[in-house]
PDB file of C-alpha atoms in Angstrom:
ATOM      1  CA  MET I   1       2.825  27.625 -27.405  1.00  0.00           C
ATOM      2  CA  LYS I   2       6.523  26.707 -27.519  1.00  0.00           C
ATOM      3  CA  LYS I   3       6.245  24.940 -24.158  1.00  0.00           C
ATOM      4  CA  THR I   4       3.235  22.938 -25.374  1.00  0.00           C
ATOM      5  CA  MET I   5       5.106  21.897 -28.516  1.00  0.00           C
ATOM      6  CA  PHE I   6       8.132  20.877 -26.435  1.00  0.00           C
ATOM      7  CA  ILE I   7       6.011  18.668 -24.168  1.00  0.00           C
ATOM      8  CA  LEU I   8       4.301  17.124 -27.193  1.00  0.00           C
ATOM      9  CA  ILE I   9       7.631  16.343 -28.843  1.00  0.00           C
ATOM     10  CA  CYS I  10       8.910  14.743 -25.627  1.00  0.00           C
ATOM     11  CA  LEU I  11       5.807  12.586 -25.357  1.00  0.00           C
ATOM     12  CA  ILE I  12       6.109  11.475 -28.964  1.00  0.00           C
ATOM     13  CA  PHE I  13       9.804  10.708 -28.509  1.00  0.00           C
ATOM     14  CA  ASN I  14       9.228   8.678 -25.343  1.00  0.00           C
ATOM     15  CA  PHE I  15       6.394   6.776 -26.957  1.00  0.00           C
ATOM     16  CA  SER I  16       8.412   5.844 -30.015  1.00  0.00           C
ATOM     17  CA  PHE I  17      11.416   5.020 -27.838  1.00  0.00           C
ATOM     18  CA  SER I  18       9.330   2.612 -25.773  1.00  0.00           C
ATOM     19  CA  GLN I  19       8.133   0.808 -28.877  1.00  0.00           C
ATOM     20  CA  ASN I  20      11.633  -0.650 -29.298  1.00  0.00           C
ATOM     21  CA  LEU I  21      10.911  -2.880 -26.308  1.00  0.00           C
ATOM     22  CA  PRO I  22       8.932  -6.119 -26.506  1.00  0.00           C
ATOM     23  CA  GLU I  23       5.330  -5.818 -25.422  1.00  0.00           C
ATOM     24  CA  GLY I  24       5.033  -5.962 -21.652  1.00  0.00           C
ATOM     25  CA  PHE I  25       8.351  -4.220 -20.938  1.00  0.00           C
ATOM     26  CA  VAL I  26       9.111  -0.658 -19.927  1.00  0.00           C
ATOM     27  CA  TYR I  27      12.055   1.587 -19.139  1.00  0.00           C
ATOM     28  CA  LEU I  28      11.951   1.987 -15.369  1.00  0.00           C
ATOM     29  CA  SER I  29      12.651   5.725 -15.643  1.00  0.00           C
ATOM     30  CA  GLU I  30       9.267   6.107 -17.354  1.00  0.00           C
ATOM     31  CA  VAL I  31       7.606   4.745 -14.218  1.00  0.00           C
ATOM     32  CA  ILE I  32      10.008   6.124 -11.585  1.00  0.00           C
ATOM     33  CA  PRO I  33      11.635   9.218 -13.144  1.00  0.00           C
ATOM     34  CA  ASP I  34      13.971   9.860 -10.202  1.00  0.00           C
ATOM     35  CA  ILE I  35      15.256   6.294  -9.872  1.00  0.00           C
ATOM     36  CA  GLU I  36      18.918   6.004  -8.891  1.00  0.00           C
ATOM     37  CA  SER I  37      21.101   3.376 -10.507  1.00  0.00           C
ATOM     38  CA  GLU I  38      24.601   1.969 -10.760  1.00  0.00           C
ATOM     39  CA  LEU I  39      24.443  -0.534 -13.592  1.00  0.00           C
ATOM     40  CA  ARG I  40      27.528  -2.571 -12.804  1.00  0.00           C
ATOM     41  CA  TYR I  41      27.465  -4.745 -15.919  1.00  0.00           C
ATOM     42  CA  LEU I  42      27.623  -1.715 -18.193  1.00  0.00           C
ATOM     43  CA  GLU I  43      31.113  -0.857 -16.918  1.00  0.00           C
ATOM     44  CA  ASN I  44      34.201  -2.645 -15.579  1.00  0.00           C
ATOM     45  CA  HIS I  45      33.256  -2.759 -11.872  1.00  0.00           C
ATOM     46  CA  ASN I  46      31.676  -6.214 -11.788  1.00  0.00           C
ATOM     47  CA  PHE I  47      32.835  -9.760 -11.137  1.00  0.00           C
ATOM     48  CA  THR I  48      33.978 -10.247 -14.757  1.00  0.00           C
ATOM     49  CA  GLY I  49      36.094  -7.086 -14.669  1.00  0.00           C
ATOM     50  CA  ARG I  50      34.785  -5.790 -17.995  1.00  0.00           C
ATOM     51  CA  PRO I  51      31.559  -4.552 -19.654  1.00  0.00           C
ATOM     52  CA  VAL I  52      29.099  -7.400 -20.188  1.00  0.00           C
ATOM     53  CA  PRO I  53      27.651  -8.190 -23.650  1.00  0.00           C
ATOM     54  CA  GLY I  54      24.082  -6.994 -24.092  1.00  0.00           C
ATOM     55  CA  TYR I  55      24.509  -3.874 -21.940  1.00  0.00           C
ATOM     56  CA  GLU I  56      24.883  -0.939 -24.341  1.00  0.00           C
ATOM     57  CA  SER I  57      23.129   1.886 -22.502  1.00  0.00           C
ATOM     58  CA  ASN I  58      22.624   3.175 -18.969  1.00  0.00           C
ATOM     59  CA  LYS I  59      18.960   2.183 -18.920  1.00  0.00           C
ATOM     60  CA  ILE I  60      16.947  -0.054 -16.621  1.00  0.00           C
ATOM     61  CA  ILE I  61      14.363  -2.315 -18.242  1.00  0.00           C
ATOM     62  CA  LEU I  62      11.724  -4.386 -16.427  1.00  0.00           C
ATOM     63  CA  SER I  63       8.420  -6.022 -17.121  1.00  0.00           C
ATOM     64  CA  THR I  64       5.626  -3.505 -16.688  1.00  0.00           C
ATOM     65  CA  PRO I  65       4.119  -5.227 -13.614  1.00  0.00           C
ATOM     66  CA  ALA I  66       7.527  -5.369 -11.906  1.00  0.00           C
ATOM     67  CA  ALA I  67       8.166  -1.698 -12.638  1.00  0.00           C
ATOM     68  CA  LYS I  68       4.778  -0.676 -11.257  1.00  0.00           C
ATOM     69  CA  ALA I  69       5.345  -2.739  -8.133  1.00  0.00           C
ATOM     70  CA  LEU I  70       8.730  -1.072  -7.633  1.00  0.00           C
ATOM     71  CA  GLU I  71       7.036   2.297  -7.946  1.00  0.00           C
ATOM     72  CA  LYS I  72       4.988   1.439  -4.856  1.00  0.00           C
ATOM     73  CA  VAL I  73       8.151   0.368  -3.030  1.00  0.00           C
ATOM     74  CA  GLN I  74       9.790   3.663  -3.930  1.00  0.00           C
ATOM     75  CA  GLN I  75       6.813   5.680  -2.744  1.00  0.00           C
ATOM     76  CA  GLU I  76       6.794   4.000   0.654  1.00  0.00           C
ATOM     77  CA  LEU I  77      10.548   4.338   1.048  1.00  0.00           C
ATOM     78  CA  GLU I  78      10.353   8.050   0.257  1.00  0.00           C
ATOM     79  CA  ASN I  79       7.903   8.473   3.117  1.00  0.00           C
ATOM     80  CA  ASP I  80      10.685   7.213   5.396  1.00  0.00           C
ATOM     81  CA  GLY I  81      13.383   9.377   3.818  1.00  0.00           C
ATOM     82  CA  TYR I  82      14.873   6.690   1.597  1.00  0.00           C
ATOM     83  CA  CYS I  83      14.742   5.517  -2.005  1.00  0.00           C
ATOM     84  CA  LEU I  84      15.895   2.673  -4.222  1.00  0.00           C
ATOM     85  CA  LYS I  85      19.169   2.198  -6.045  1.00  0.00           C
ATOM     86  CA  ILE I  86      19.242  -0.350  -8.874  1.00  0.00           C
ATOM     87  CA  PHE I  87      22.284  -2.481  -9.725  1.00  0.00           C
ATOM     88  CA  ASP I  88      20.658  -4.691 -12.367  1.00  0.00           C
ATOM     89  CA  ALA I  89      17.231  -5.532 -13.733  1.00  0.00           C
ATOM     90  CA  TYR I  90      16.445  -7.161 -17.085  1.00  0.00           C
ATOM     91  CA  ARG I  91      19.526  -9.079 -18.267  1.00  0.00           C
ATOM     92  CA  PRO I  92      19.838 -10.408 -21.827  1.00  0.00           C
ATOM     93  CA  GLN I  93      20.515 -14.134 -22.167  1.00  0.00           C
ATOM     94  CA  ARG I  94      23.695 -13.284 -24.069  1.00  0.00           C
ATOM     95  CA  ALA I  95      24.991 -11.670 -20.873  1.00  0.00           C
ATOM     96  CA  VAL I  96      24.308 -14.875 -18.966  1.00  0.00           C
ATOM     97  CA  ASP I  97      26.075 -16.846 -21.688  1.00  0.00           C
ATOM     98  CA  SER I  98      29.095 -14.560 -21.276  1.00  0.00           C
ATOM     99  CA  PHE I  99      29.140 -15.394 -17.546  1.00  0.00           C
ATOM    100  CA  ILE I 100      29.314 -19.090 -18.446  1.00  0.00           C
ATOM    101  CA  ALA I 101      32.217 -18.447 -20.828  1.00  0.00           C
ATOM    102  CA  TRP I 102      33.963 -16.363 -18.155  1.00  0.00           C
ATOM    103  CA  SER I 103      33.631 -19.148 -15.572  1.00  0.00           C
ATOM    104  CA  LYS I 104      35.486 -21.557 -17.868  1.00  0.00           C
ATOM    105  CA  LYS I 105      38.575 -19.332 -18.070  1.00  0.00           C
ATOM    106  CA  ALA I 106      40.363 -20.524 -14.957  1.00  0.00           C
ATOM    107  CA  GLU I 107      43.266 -18.143 -15.503  1.00  0.00           C
ATOM    108  CA  ASP I 108      41.015 -15.075 -15.418  1.00  0.00           C
ATOM    109  CA  THR I 109      40.895 -14.197 -11.728  1.00  0.00           C
ATOM    110  CA  LEU I 110      41.164 -10.414 -12.083  1.00  0.00           C
ATOM    111  CA  THR I 111      38.334  -9.718  -9.622  1.00  0.00           C
ATOM    112  CA  LYS I 112      38.671 -12.663  -7.253  1.00  0.00           C
ATOM    113  CA  SER I 113      39.904 -10.654  -4.263  1.00  0.00           C
ATOM    114  CA  GLU I 114      36.856  -8.373  -4.348  1.00  0.00           C
ATOM    115  CA  PHE I 115      33.994 -10.604  -5.462  1.00  0.00           C
ATOM    116  CA  TYR I 116      34.814 -14.247  -4.634  1.00  0.00           C
ATOM    117  CA  PRO I 117      37.909 -14.391  -2.405  1.00  0.00           C
ATOM    118  CA  ASN I 118      36.969 -17.665  -0.712  1.00  0.00           C
ATOM    119  CA  LYS I 119      35.280 -19.487  -3.606  1.00  0.00           C
ATOM    120  CA  ARG I 120      36.586 -21.406  -6.582  1.00  0.00           C
ATOM    121  CA  LYS I 121      35.496 -19.733  -9.774  1.00  0.00           C
ATOM    122  CA  MET I 122      34.283 -22.983 -11.332  1.00  0.00           C
ATOM    123  CA  ASN I 123      31.927 -23.540  -8.370  1.00  0.00           C
ATOM    124  CA  LEU I 124      30.035 -20.235  -8.556  1.00  0.00           C
ATOM    125  CA  PHE I 125      27.224 -21.783 -10.599  1.00  0.00           C
ATOM    126  CA  SER I 126      26.759 -24.870  -8.425  1.00  0.00           C
ATOM    127  CA  LEU I 127      26.762 -22.685  -5.315  1.00  0.00           C
ATOM    128  CA  GLY I 128      23.874 -20.623  -6.691  1.00  0.00           C
ATOM    129  CA  TYR I 129      25.623 -17.291  -7.176  1.00  0.00           C
ATOM    130  CA  ILE I 130      25.363 -17.363 -10.970  1.00  0.00           C
ATOM    131  CA  ALA I 131      22.763 -19.203 -13.059  1.00  0.00           C
ATOM    132  CA  THR I 132      22.909 -20.602 -16.594  1.00  0.00           C
ATOM    133  CA  LYS I 133      19.314 -19.398 -16.944  1.00  0.00           C
ATOM    134  CA  SER I 134      18.716 -16.257 -14.917  1.00  0.00           C
ATOM    135  CA  GLY I 135      15.439 -14.890 -13.625  1.00  0.00           C
ATOM    136  CA  HIS I 136      16.763 -11.514 -14.731  1.00  0.00           C
ATOM    137  CA  SER I 137      16.294 -12.597 -18.349  1.00  0.00           C
ATOM    138  CA  ARG I 138      12.573 -13.081 -17.702  1.00  0.00           C
ATOM    139  CA  GLY I 139      12.347  -9.369 -16.961  1.00  0.00           C
ATOM    140  CA  SER I 140      10.887  -9.333 -13.453  1.00  0.00           C
ATOM    141  CA  THR I 141      13.975  -9.786 -11.289  1.00  0.00           C
ATOM    142  CA  VAL I 142      15.901  -6.846  -9.893  1.00  0.00           C
ATOM    143  CA  ASP I 143      19.081  -6.328  -7.875  1.00  0.00           C
ATOM    144  CA  LEU I 144      18.863  -3.321  -5.604  1.00  0.00           C
ATOM    145  CA  THR I 145      19.538  -1.637  -2.299  1.00  0.00           C
ATOM    146  CA  ILE I 146      18.243   1.297  -0.255  1.00  0.00           C
ATOM    147  CA  ILE I 147      19.879   4.720  -0.154  1.00  0.00           C
ATOM    148  CA  ASP I 148      19.356   7.856   1.910  1.00  0.00           C
ATOM    149  CA  ALA I 149      17.124  10.178  -0.121  1.00  0.00           C
ATOM    150  CA  ASN I 150      19.160  13.246   0.802  1.00  0.00           C
ATOM    151  CA  THR I 151      22.759  12.035   0.646  1.00  0.00           C
ATOM    152  CA  LEU I 152      22.174   9.189  -1.872  1.00  0.00           C
ATOM    153  CA  GLU I 153      24.490   7.068   0.272  1.00  0.00           C
ATOM    154  CA  GLU I 154      23.739   3.354   0.519  1.00  0.00           C
ATOM    155  CA  ILE I 155      22.543   2.209   3.923  1.00  0.00           C
ATOM    156  CA  ASP I 156      24.646  -0.479   5.593  1.00  0.00           C
ATOM    157  CA  MET I 157      23.547  -3.956   4.515  1.00  0.00           C
ATOM    158  CA  GLY I 158      26.572  -5.714   5.972  1.00  0.00           C
ATOM    159  CA  GLY I 159      27.843  -6.787   2.571  1.00  0.00           C
ATOM    160  CA  LYS I 160      28.440  -5.588  -0.965  1.00  0.00           C
ATOM    161  CA  PHE I 161      26.437  -6.261  -4.111  1.00  0.00           C
ATOM    162  CA  ASP I 162      27.591  -9.352  -6.051  1.00  0.00           C
ATOM    163  CA  PHE I 163      29.862 -10.617  -3.295  1.00  0.00           C
ATOM    164  CA  PHE I 164      29.890 -14.395  -3.732  1.00  0.00           C
ATOM    165  CA  GLY I 165      30.013 -15.695  -0.204  1.00  0.00           C
ATOM    166  CA  GLU I 166      28.012 -16.496   2.906  1.00  0.00           C
ATOM    167  CA  ARG I 167      27.955 -12.829   3.961  1.00  0.00           C
ATOM    168  CA  SER I 168      25.488 -12.219   1.124  1.00  0.00           C
ATOM    169  CA  HIS I 169      23.012 -14.823   2.406  1.00  0.00           C
ATOM    170  CA  HIS I 170      19.831 -13.576   4.042  1.00  0.00           C
ATOM    171  CA  ASN I 171      20.408 -15.835   7.037  1.00  0.00           C
ATOM    172  CA  PHE I 172      24.032 -14.791   7.581  1.00  0.00           C
ATOM    173  CA  GLU I 173      24.390 -14.350  11.347  1.00  0.00           C
ATOM    174  CA  ASP I 174      27.566 -12.302  11.754  1.00  0.00           C
ATOM    175  CA  LEU I 175      25.851  -8.934  11.256  1.00  0.00           C
ATOM    176  CA  ASN I 176      25.326  -6.135  13.711  1.00  0.00           C
ATOM    177  CA  LYS I 177      21.841  -5.057  14.772  1.00  0.00           C
ATOM    178  CA  ASN I 178      21.657  -2.191  12.303  1.00  0.00           C
ATOM    179  CA  GLN I 179      22.708  -4.347   9.352  1.00  0.00           C
ATOM    180  CA  ARG I 180      20.145  -7.024  10.218  1.00  0.00           C
ATOM    181  CA  GLN I 181      17.419  -4.407  10.554  1.00  0.00           C
ATOM    182  CA  ASN I 182      18.322  -2.852   7.204  1.00  0.00           C
ATOM    183  CA  ARG I 183      18.146  -6.187   5.402  1.00  0.00           C
ATOM    184  CA  GLU I 184      14.851  -6.990   7.052  1.00  0.00           C
ATOM    185  CA  TYR I 185      13.496  -3.549   6.178  1.00  0.00           C
ATOM    186  CA  LEU I 186      14.285  -4.108   2.500  1.00  0.00           C
ATOM    187  CA  LYS I 187      12.891  -7.639   2.535  1.00  0.00           C
ATOM    188  CA  SER I 188       9.658  -6.662   4.282  1.00  0.00           C
ATOM    189  CA  ILE I 189       8.852  -3.762   1.966  1.00  0.00           C
ATOM    190  CA  MET I 190       9.702  -5.734  -1.172  1.00  0.00           C
ATOM    191  CA  SER I 191       7.538  -8.619   0.051  1.00  0.00           C
ATOM    192  CA  LYS I 192       4.695  -6.219   0.807  1.00  0.00           C
ATOM    193  CA  TYR I 193       4.541  -5.210  -2.846  1.00  0.00           C
ATOM    194  CA  GLY I 194       4.775  -8.653  -4.372  1.00  0.00           C
ATOM    195  CA  PHE I 195       8.456  -9.583  -4.545  1.00  0.00           C
ATOM    196  CA  ARG I 196      10.083 -12.719  -3.158  1.00  0.00           C
ATOM    197  CA  HIS I 197      13.678 -12.727  -1.957  1.00  0.00           C
ATOM    198  CA  TYR I 198      16.495 -15.054  -2.983  1.00  0.00           C
ATOM    199  CA  SER I 199      18.125 -16.693   0.032  1.00  0.00           C
ATOM    200  CA  GLU I 200      21.699 -16.492  -1.304  1.00  0.00           C
ATOM    201  CA  GLU I 201      21.691 -12.768  -2.156  1.00  0.00           C
ATOM    202  CA  TRP I 202      20.236 -10.016   0.038  1.00  0.00           C
ATOM    203  CA  TRP I 203      19.879  -7.664  -2.987  1.00  0.00           C
ATOM    204  CA  HIS I 204      18.019 -10.054  -5.341  1.00  0.00           C
ATOM    205  CA  TYR I 205      14.205  -9.979  -5.698  1.00  0.00           C
ATOM    206  CA  THR I 206      11.713 -11.439  -8.183  1.00  0.00           C
ATOM    207  CA  LEU I 207       8.088 -10.462  -8.715  1.00  0.00           C
ATOM    208  CA  ARG I 208       5.973 -13.370  -7.482  1.00  0.00           C
ATOM    209  CA  ASN I 209       3.404 -13.154 -10.276  1.00  0.00           C
ATOM    210  CA  GLU I 210       5.901 -12.454 -13.031  1.00  0.00           C
ATOM    211  CA  PRO I 211       4.315 -12.200 -16.494  1.00  0.00           C
ATOM    212  CA  PHE I 212       6.954 -14.249 -18.379  1.00  0.00           C
ATOM    213  CA  PRO I 213       7.826 -17.145 -16.040  1.00  0.00           C
ATOM    214  CA  GLU I 214       9.052 -19.447 -18.821  1.00  0.00           C
ATOM    215  CA  THR I 215      10.580 -16.974 -21.298  1.00  0.00           C
ATOM    216  CA  TYR I 216      14.228 -15.923 -21.347  1.00  0.00           C
ATOM    217  CA  PHE I 217      14.659 -12.806 -23.467  1.00  0.00           C
ATOM    218  CA  ASN I 218      17.783 -11.791 -25.345  1.00  0.00           C
ATOM    219  CA  PHE I 219      17.150  -8.269 -26.640  1.00  0.00           C
ATOM    220  CA  THR I 220      19.918  -5.720 -26.051  1.00  0.00           C
ATOM    221  CA  ILE I 221      19.707  -2.983 -23.444  1.00  0.00           C
ATOM    222  CA  LYS I 222      19.947   0.230 -25.434  1.00  0.00           C
TER     223      LYS I 222
END
């Protein structure tokens, strides 16, 4: 009896918790309970060097169709002994606006050596590494990689997440065979389940038939 009541309370809590999201969105953990994540914009380890406005909780939000498509990706990866690790998913417009403000502070180069050593900060938008209107804010774009299901270690993609440079491009040639195969493995399985890749960033994918192609949301992640 106590166990039944506990399950019922959990279901009620999760239901009410989900109702805080706009219709058509879901917490990814409700679809993929064992999803691994490292939400970079929630903490200091990102190209701005500080937590990003709009990120108030360690939760991944996506449109429902994107989350369900990722579930299929996860299932196939698990058959091969791997799984997904998420760096970013839905991103509030206020976060994007903070990136714009950051780009205008020429003196703030705290993270240059790690994230954009060979690029001028003011050029990151024109080069396509940051957008004034991000697909992430439409809720069906996700930044991710593949990890070993047992060790949870990232497989070698030949470059780090959010590195602003040619090494992040899908067609970057100076990779070893294993790195090229890993990138192609991720791209092929994401494509299989309805995602298109972004040529400038090996980790960036958008659901082809996204449900909100013209809407940029601004609700807080909490």
